[in-house]
PDB file of C-alpha atoms and ligand atoms in Angstrom:
ATOM      1  CA  MET W   1     117.984 112.247 188.574  1.00  0.00           C
ATOM      2  CA  ALA W   2     118.191 110.526 191.964  1.00  0.00           C
ATOM      3  CA  VAL W   3     116.720 107.044 191.969  1.00  0.00           C
ATOM      4  CA  SER W   4     114.813 106.134 195.110  1.00  0.00           C
ATOM      5  CA  THR W   5     115.669 102.738 196.533  1.00  0.00           C
ATOM      6  CA  GLU W   6     112.926 102.936 199.122  1.00  0.00           C
ATOM      7  CA  ILE W   7     110.132 100.364 198.807  1.00  0.00           C
ATOM      8  CA  GLN W   8     106.713 101.955 199.134  1.00  0.00           C
ATOM      9  CA  ALA W   9     104.417 100.807 201.895  1.00  0.00           C
ATOM     10  CA  PRO W  10     101.791  98.437 200.483  1.00  0.00           C
ATOM     11  CA  ARG W  11      98.436  99.952 199.677  1.00  0.00           C
ATOM     12  CA  SER W  12      96.630  98.269 202.587  1.00  0.00           C
ATOM     13  CA  GLY W  13      97.547 101.028 205.040  1.00  0.00           C
ATOM     14  CA  ARG W  14      96.937 104.073 202.839  1.00  0.00           C
ATOM     15  CA  ILE W  15      94.003 103.436 200.509  1.00  0.00           C
ATOM     16  CA  ALA W  16      92.614 106.602 198.984  1.00  0.00           C
ATOM     17  CA  PRO W  17      88.795 106.565 199.002  1.00  0.00           C
ATOM     18  CA  GLU W  18      88.564 106.252 195.207  1.00  0.00           C
ATOM     19  CA  TYR W  19      90.640 103.051 195.330  1.00  0.00           C
ATOM     20  CA  LYS W  20      88.691 101.322 198.094  1.00  0.00           C
ATOM     21  CA  ARG W  21      87.794  97.795 196.997  1.00  0.00           C
ATOM     22  CA  HIS W  22      84.280  96.476 197.095  1.00  0.00           C
ATOM     23  CA  GLY W  23      83.000  93.112 198.128  1.00  0.00           C
ATOM     24  CA  ARG W  24      84.465  90.692 200.636  1.00  0.00           C
ATOM     25  CA  SER W  25      86.800  87.912 199.621  1.00  0.00           C
ATOM     26  CA  LYS W  26      84.911  84.651 199.438  1.00  0.00           C
ATOM     27  CA  GLY W  27      85.852  81.446 201.205  1.00  0.00           C
ATOM     28  CA  ASN W  28      89.309  80.571 202.463  1.00  0.00           C
ATOM     29  CA  PHE W  29      91.213  81.087 199.203  1.00  0.00           C
ATOM     30  CA  GLU W  30      93.693  83.607 200.639  1.00  0.00           C
ATOM     31  CA  MET W  31      94.370  81.414 203.666  1.00  0.00           C
ATOM     32  CA  PHE W  32      95.134  78.413 201.405  1.00  0.00           C
ATOM     33  CA  ALA W  33      97.251  80.632 199.132  1.00  0.00           C
ATOM     34  CA  TRP W  34      99.254  81.752 202.209  1.00  0.00           C
ATOM     35  CA  LEU W  35      99.671  78.150 203.376  1.00  0.00           C
ATOM     36  CA  PHE W  36     100.634  77.040 199.846  1.00  0.00           C
ATOM     37  CA  MET W  37     103.547  79.540 199.806  1.00  0.00           C
ATOM     38  CA  ARG W  38     104.974  78.001 203.004  1.00  0.00           C
ATOM     39  CA  LEU W  39     104.474  74.374 201.966  1.00  0.00           C
ATOM     40  CA  SER W  40     105.652  74.806 198.374  1.00  0.00           C
ATOM     41  CA  GLY W  41     108.658  76.775 199.697  1.00  0.00           C
ATOM     42  CA  VAL W  42     109.754  73.836 201.861  1.00  0.00           C
ATOM     43  CA  VAL W  43     109.299  71.325 198.991  1.00  0.00           C
ATOM     44  CA  LEU W  44     111.114  73.668 196.574  1.00  0.00           C
ATOM     45  CA  VAL W  45     114.184  73.760 198.822  1.00  0.00           C
ATOM     46  CA  VAL W  46     114.484  69.955 198.465  1.00  0.00           C
ATOM     47  CA  LEU W  47     113.700  69.950 194.708  1.00  0.00           C
ATOM     48  CA  ILE W  48     115.979  72.869 193.797  1.00  0.00           C
ATOM     49  CA  PHE W  49     118.984  71.836 195.892  1.00  0.00           C
ATOM     50  CA  GLY W  50     118.608  68.202 194.753  1.00  0.00           C
ATOM     51  CA  HIS W  51     118.505  69.437 191.156  1.00  0.00           C
ATOM     52  CA  LEU W  52     121.594  71.651 191.607  1.00  0.00           C
ATOM     53  CA  PHE W  53     123.528  68.924 193.432  1.00  0.00           C
ATOM     54  CA  VAL W  54     122.854  66.240 190.801  1.00  0.00           C
ATOM     55  CA  ASN W  55     123.473  68.541 187.827  1.00  0.00           C
ATOM     56  CA  LEU W  56     126.462  70.506 189.085  1.00  0.00           C
ATOM     57  CA  MET W  57     128.318  68.383 191.621  1.00  0.00           C
ATOM     58  CA  VAL W  58     127.817  64.631 191.082  1.00  0.00           C
ATOM     59  CA  GLY W  59     130.385  62.915 188.796  1.00  0.00           C
ATOM     60  CA  GLU W  60     131.914  65.334 186.288  1.00  0.00           C
ATOM     61  CA  GLY W  61     129.466  67.955 187.543  1.00  0.00           C
ATOM     62  CA  VAL W  62     128.711  70.971 185.399  1.00  0.00           C
ATOM     63  CA  HIS W  63     131.127  69.753 182.661  1.00  0.00           C
ATOM     64  CA  ALA W  64     128.849  66.796 181.923  1.00  0.00           C
ATOM     65  CA  ILE W  65     125.838  68.947 181.020  1.00  0.00           C
ATOM     66  CA  ASP W  66     125.000  68.757 177.345  1.00  0.00           C
ATOM     67  CA  PHE W  67     122.145  67.632 175.097  1.00  0.00           C
ATOM     68  CA  GLY W  68     122.810  63.969 175.894  1.00  0.00           C
ATOM     69  CA  PHE W  69     122.803  64.655 179.650  1.00  0.00           C
ATOM     70  CA  VAL W  70     119.332  66.210 179.464  1.00  0.00           C
ATOM     71  CA  GLY W  71     118.125  63.478 177.077  1.00  0.00           C
ATOM     72  CA  GLY W  72     119.389  60.849 179.499  1.00  0.00           C
ATOM     73  CA  LYS W  73     117.689  62.424 182.511  1.00  0.00           C
ATOM     74  CA  TRP W  74     114.327  62.711 180.752  1.00  0.00           C
ATOM     75  CA  ALA W  75     114.501  59.082 179.662  1.00  0.00           C
ATOM     76  CA  ASP W  76     114.031  58.295 183.369  1.00  0.00           C
ATOM     77  CA  PRO W  77     110.488  58.699 184.802  1.00  0.00           C
ATOM     78  CA  PHE W  78     111.997  59.647 188.174  1.00  0.00           C
ATOM     79  CA  TRP W  79     113.611  62.818 186.749  1.00  0.00           C
ATOM     80  CA  GLN W  80     110.548  63.552 184.622  1.00  0.00           C
ATOM     81  CA  VAL W  81     108.405  63.634 187.765  1.00  0.00           C
ATOM     82  CA  TRP W  82     111.116  65.577 189.690  1.00  0.00           C
ATOM     83  CA  ASP W  83     111.366  68.231 186.985  1.00  0.00           C
ATOM     84  CA  LEU W  84     107.591  68.356 186.555  1.00  0.00           C
ATOM     85  CA  ALA W  85     107.104  68.968 190.300  1.00  0.00           C
ATOM     86  CA  MET W  86     109.844  71.633 190.245  1.00  0.00           C
ATOM     87  CA  LEU W  87     108.270  73.350 187.221  1.00  0.00           C
ATOM     88  CA  TRP W  88     104.719  73.336 188.590  1.00  0.00           C
ATOM     89  CA  LEU W  89     105.600  74.305 192.151  1.00  0.00           C
ATOM     90  CA  ALA W  90     108.058  77.055 191.142  1.00  0.00           C
ATOM     91  CA  MET W  91     105.568  78.494 188.634  1.00  0.00           C
ATOM     92  CA  LEU W  92     102.550  78.349 190.949  1.00  0.00           C
ATOM     93  CA  HIS W  93     104.637  79.660 193.882  1.00  0.00           C
ATOM     94  CA  GLY W  94     106.174  82.473 191.802  1.00  0.00           C
ATOM     95  CA  THR W  95     102.842  83.361 190.179  1.00  0.00           C
ATOM     96  CA  ASN W  96     101.045  83.451 193.517  1.00  0.00           C
ATOM     97  CA  GLY W  97     103.850  85.579 194.972  1.00  0.00           C
ATOM     98  CA  VAL W  98     103.619  88.104 192.133  1.00  0.00           C
ATOM     99  CA  ARG W  99      99.785  88.026 192.409  1.00  0.00           C
ATOM    100  CA  THR W 100     100.174  89.111 196.042  1.00  0.00           C
ATOM    101  CA  ILE W 101     102.589  91.899 195.089  1.00  0.00           C
ATOM    102  CA  ILE W 102     100.182  93.146 192.381  1.00  0.00           C
ATOM    103  CA  ASN W 103      97.277  93.084 194.846  1.00  0.00           C
ATOM    104  CA  ASP W 104      99.389  95.003 197.360  1.00  0.00           C
ATOM    105  CA  TYR W 105     100.777  97.686 195.078  1.00  0.00           C
ATOM    106  CA  ALA W 106      98.501  98.211 192.030  1.00  0.00           C
ATOM    107  CA  GLU W 107      95.844 100.616 193.183  1.00  0.00           C
ATOM    108  CA  LYS W 108      93.456 100.872 190.238  1.00  0.00           C
ATOM    109  CA  ASP W 109      91.049  97.993 189.541  1.00  0.00           C
ATOM    110  CA  GLY W 110      91.932  98.112 185.838  1.00  0.00           C
ATOM    111  CA  THR W 111      95.680  98.039 186.457  1.00  0.00           C
ATOM    112  CA  ARG W 112      95.345  95.053 188.784  1.00  0.00           C
ATOM    113  CA  MET W 113      93.147  93.222 186.288  1.00  0.00           C
ATOM    114  CA  THR W 114      95.534  93.866 183.389  1.00  0.00           C
ATOM    115  CA  LEU W 115      98.680  92.895 185.296  1.00  0.00           C
ATOM    116  CA  LYS W 116      97.116  89.728 186.683  1.00  0.00           C
ATOM    117  CA  THR W 117      95.745  88.731 183.270  1.00  0.00           C
ATOM    118  CA  VAL W 118      99.249  89.066 181.753  1.00  0.00           C
ATOM    119  CA  LEU W 119     100.718  87.171 184.735  1.00  0.00           C
ATOM    120  CA  TYR W 120      98.258  84.258 184.475  1.00  0.00           C
ATOM    121  CA  LEU W 121      98.640  84.000 180.690  1.00  0.00           C
ATOM    122  CA  ALA W 122     102.455  83.989 180.895  1.00  0.00           C
ATOM    123  CA  SER W 123     102.355  81.451 183.683  1.00  0.00           C
ATOM    124  CA  ALA W 124      99.934  79.164 181.803  1.00  0.00           C
ATOM    125  CA  VAL W 125     102.091  79.278 178.654  1.00  0.00           C
ATOM    126  CA  VAL W 126     105.240  78.313 180.600  1.00  0.00           C
ATOM    127  CA  ILE W 127     103.481  75.526 182.549  1.00  0.00           C
ATOM    128  CA  VAL W 128     101.858  74.006 179.440  1.00  0.00           C
ATOM    129  CA  LEU W 129     104.973  74.271 177.230  1.00  0.00           C
ATOM    130  CA  GLY W 130     107.276  73.014 179.994  1.00  0.00           C
ATOM    131  CA  THR W 131     105.027  70.046 180.751  1.00  0.00           C
ATOM    132  CA  LEU W 132     104.840  69.181 177.051  1.00  0.00           C
ATOM    133  CA  VAL W 133     108.630  69.357 176.706  1.00  0.00           C
ATOM    134  CA  ILE W 134     109.225  67.074 179.707  1.00  0.00           C
ATOM    135  CA  PHE W 135     106.882  64.392 178.379  1.00  0.00           C
ATOM    136  CA  THR W 136     107.335  64.638 174.608  1.00  0.00           C
ATOM    137  CA  PHE W 137     111.110  65.254 174.428  1.00  0.00           C
ATOM    138  CA  ASP W 138     112.718  62.707 172.111  1.00  0.00           C
ATOM    139  CA  PRO W 139     116.487  63.100 171.566  1.00  0.00           C
ATOM    140  CA  CYS W 140     116.377  60.781 168.527  1.00  0.00           C
ATOM    141  CA  PRO W 141     113.166  61.600 166.630  1.00  0.00           C
ATOM    142  CA  ALA W 142     112.326  59.078 163.913  1.00  0.00           C
ATOM    143  CA  GLY W 143     112.825  60.420 160.386  1.00  0.00           C
ATOM    144  CA  ALA W 144     115.170  63.281 161.389  1.00  0.00           C
ATOM    145  CA  ALA W 145     118.159  64.001 159.119  1.00  0.00           C
ATOM    146  CA  ALA W 146     121.128  61.943 160.363  1.00  0.00           C
ATOM    147  CA  ASP W 147     123.473  64.954 160.516  1.00  0.00           C
ATOM    148  CA  LEU W 148     121.093  66.718 162.927  1.00  0.00           C
ATOM    149  CA  LEU W 149     121.038  63.855 165.422  1.00  0.00           C
ATOM    150  CA  PRO W 150     123.462  63.510 168.362  1.00  0.00           C
ATOM    151  CA  SER W 151     126.037  60.735 167.957  1.00  0.00           C
ATOM    152  CA  PHE W 152     124.489  58.394 170.543  1.00  0.00           C
ATOM    153  CA  CYS W 153     121.294  58.051 168.447  1.00  0.00           C
ATOM    154  CA  ARG W 154     123.101  55.940 165.824  1.00  0.00           C
ATOM    155  CA  ALA W 155     124.343  53.441 168.373  1.00  0.00           C
TER     156      ALA W 155
HETATM  157  C1  HEM C   1     114.123  77.822 197.546  1.00  0.00           C
HETATM  158  C2  HEM C   1     112.845  77.636 197.707  1.00  0.00           C
HETATM  159  C3  HEM C   1     111.877  78.765 198.094  1.00  0.00           C
HETATM  160  C4  HEM C   1     111.421  79.058 199.342  1.00  0.00           C
HETATM  161  C5  HEM C   1     111.785  78.376 200.658  1.00  0.00           C
HETATM  162  C6  HEM C   1     110.474  80.159 199.208  1.00  0.00           C
HETATM  163  C7  HEM C   1     109.715  80.697 200.252  1.00  0.00           C
HETATM  164  C8  HEM C   1     108.815  81.719 200.128  1.00  0.00           C
HETATM  165  C9  HEM C   1     107.889  82.173 201.144  1.00  0.00           C
HETATM  166  C10 HEM C   1     107.744  81.580 202.547  1.00  0.00           C
HETATM  167  C11 HEM C   1     107.204  83.222 200.644  1.00  0.00           C
HETATM  168  C12 HEM C   1     106.113  84.033 201.330  1.00  0.00           C
HETATM  169  C13 HEM C   1     106.663  85.317 201.863  1.00  0.00           C
HETATM  170  C14 HEM C   1     105.595  86.159 202.535  1.00  0.00           C
HETATM  171  O1  HEM C   1     104.389  85.871 202.385  1.00  0.00           O
HETATM  172  O2  HEM C   1     105.963  87.126 203.193  1.00  0.00           O
HETATM  173  C15 HEM C   1     107.679  83.451 199.307  1.00  0.00           C
HETATM  174  C16 HEM C   1     107.255  84.451 198.485  1.00  0.00           C
HETATM  175  C17 HEM C   1     107.588  84.565 197.146  1.00  0.00           C
HETATM  176  N1  HEM C   1     108.340  83.675 196.412  1.00  0.00           N
HETATM  177 FE1  HEM C   1     109.365  82.123 197.149  1.00  0.00          FE
HETATM  178  N2  HEM C   1     110.415  80.525 197.886  1.00  0.00           N
HETATM  179  C18 HEM C   1     111.249  79.712 197.167  1.00  0.00           C
HETATM  180  C19 HEM C   1     111.462  79.704 195.794  1.00  0.00           C
HETATM  181  C20 HEM C   1     110.875  80.628 194.923  1.00  0.00           C
HETATM  182  C21 HEM C   1     110.989  80.569 193.468  1.00  0.00           C
HETATM  183  C22 HEM C   1     111.748  79.481 192.677  1.00  0.00           C
HETATM  184  C23 HEM C   1     110.312  81.650 192.993  1.00  0.00           C
HETATM  185  C24 HEM C   1     110.127  82.098 191.560  1.00  0.00           C
HETATM  186  C25 HEM C   1     109.710  81.260 190.627  1.00  0.00           C
HETATM  187  C26 HEM C   1     109.789  82.389 194.122  1.00  0.00           C
HETATM  188  C27 HEM C   1     109.050  83.552 194.049  1.00  0.00           C
HETATM  189  C28 HEM C   1     108.412  84.150 195.110  1.00  0.00           C
HETATM  190  C29 HEM C   1     107.666  85.400 195.024  1.00  0.00           C
HETATM  191  C30 HEM C   1     107.483  86.268 193.765  1.00  0.00           C
HETATM  192  C31 HEM C   1     107.166  85.652 196.316  1.00  0.00           C
HETATM  193  C32 HEM C   1     106.331  86.847 196.756  1.00  0.00           C
HETATM  194  C33 HEM C   1     107.253  87.828 197.450  1.00  0.00           C
HETATM  195  C34 HEM C   1     106.515  88.821 198.298  1.00  0.00           C
HETATM  196  O3  HEM C   1     105.359  88.585 198.710  1.00  0.00           O
HETATM  197  O4  HEM C   1     107.125  89.861 198.589  1.00  0.00           O
HETATM  198  N3  HEM C   1     110.145  81.739 195.276  1.00  0.00           N
HETATM  199  N4  HEM C   1     108.660  82.519 199.000  1.00  0.00           N
END
């Protein structure tokens, strides 16, 4: 079976009458969402390339990455805030991007609702878990079995 690599035109130009949406969008939400994609994109370039440079190129580079490396970075509030900003902006940017794609291509109200519900739930789980990990991560938890702890904890 031949697989089509052609991307369909978004629904905006070819809405069948039964899929016409009702109601007008309220307020300036879509304008702010559009602006957010541009602004978060610019900030993400700095955050992501800074992250890649520090993790992969500085010092021993990629060879230095291990449990202790991550533990060391998250012991520093600067990297906690850096990683938090990267997590939140990438998730909100990616979620808003996929929200736009769903709005453009899912024609039935029910399909759009279902896909966006799954998207928002998945996004919320990742944001909450990721935020918790950044702020509660403890490489040497008190009371843990000694043979499960990394060597630097005993120092
Ligand atoms: C390197 C930094 C990034 C820049 C400069 C950037 C920039 C942009 C811009 C300007 C748009 C809007 C495009 C449009 O409205 O036509 C966009 C859309 C999008 N971005 Fe990013 N982005 C970046 C990183 C990311 C990341 C990390 C993710 C995933 C977590 C992501 C996922 C998306 C998605 C899903 C869309 C929607 C695509 C579409 O509408 O066709 N982007 N990006």
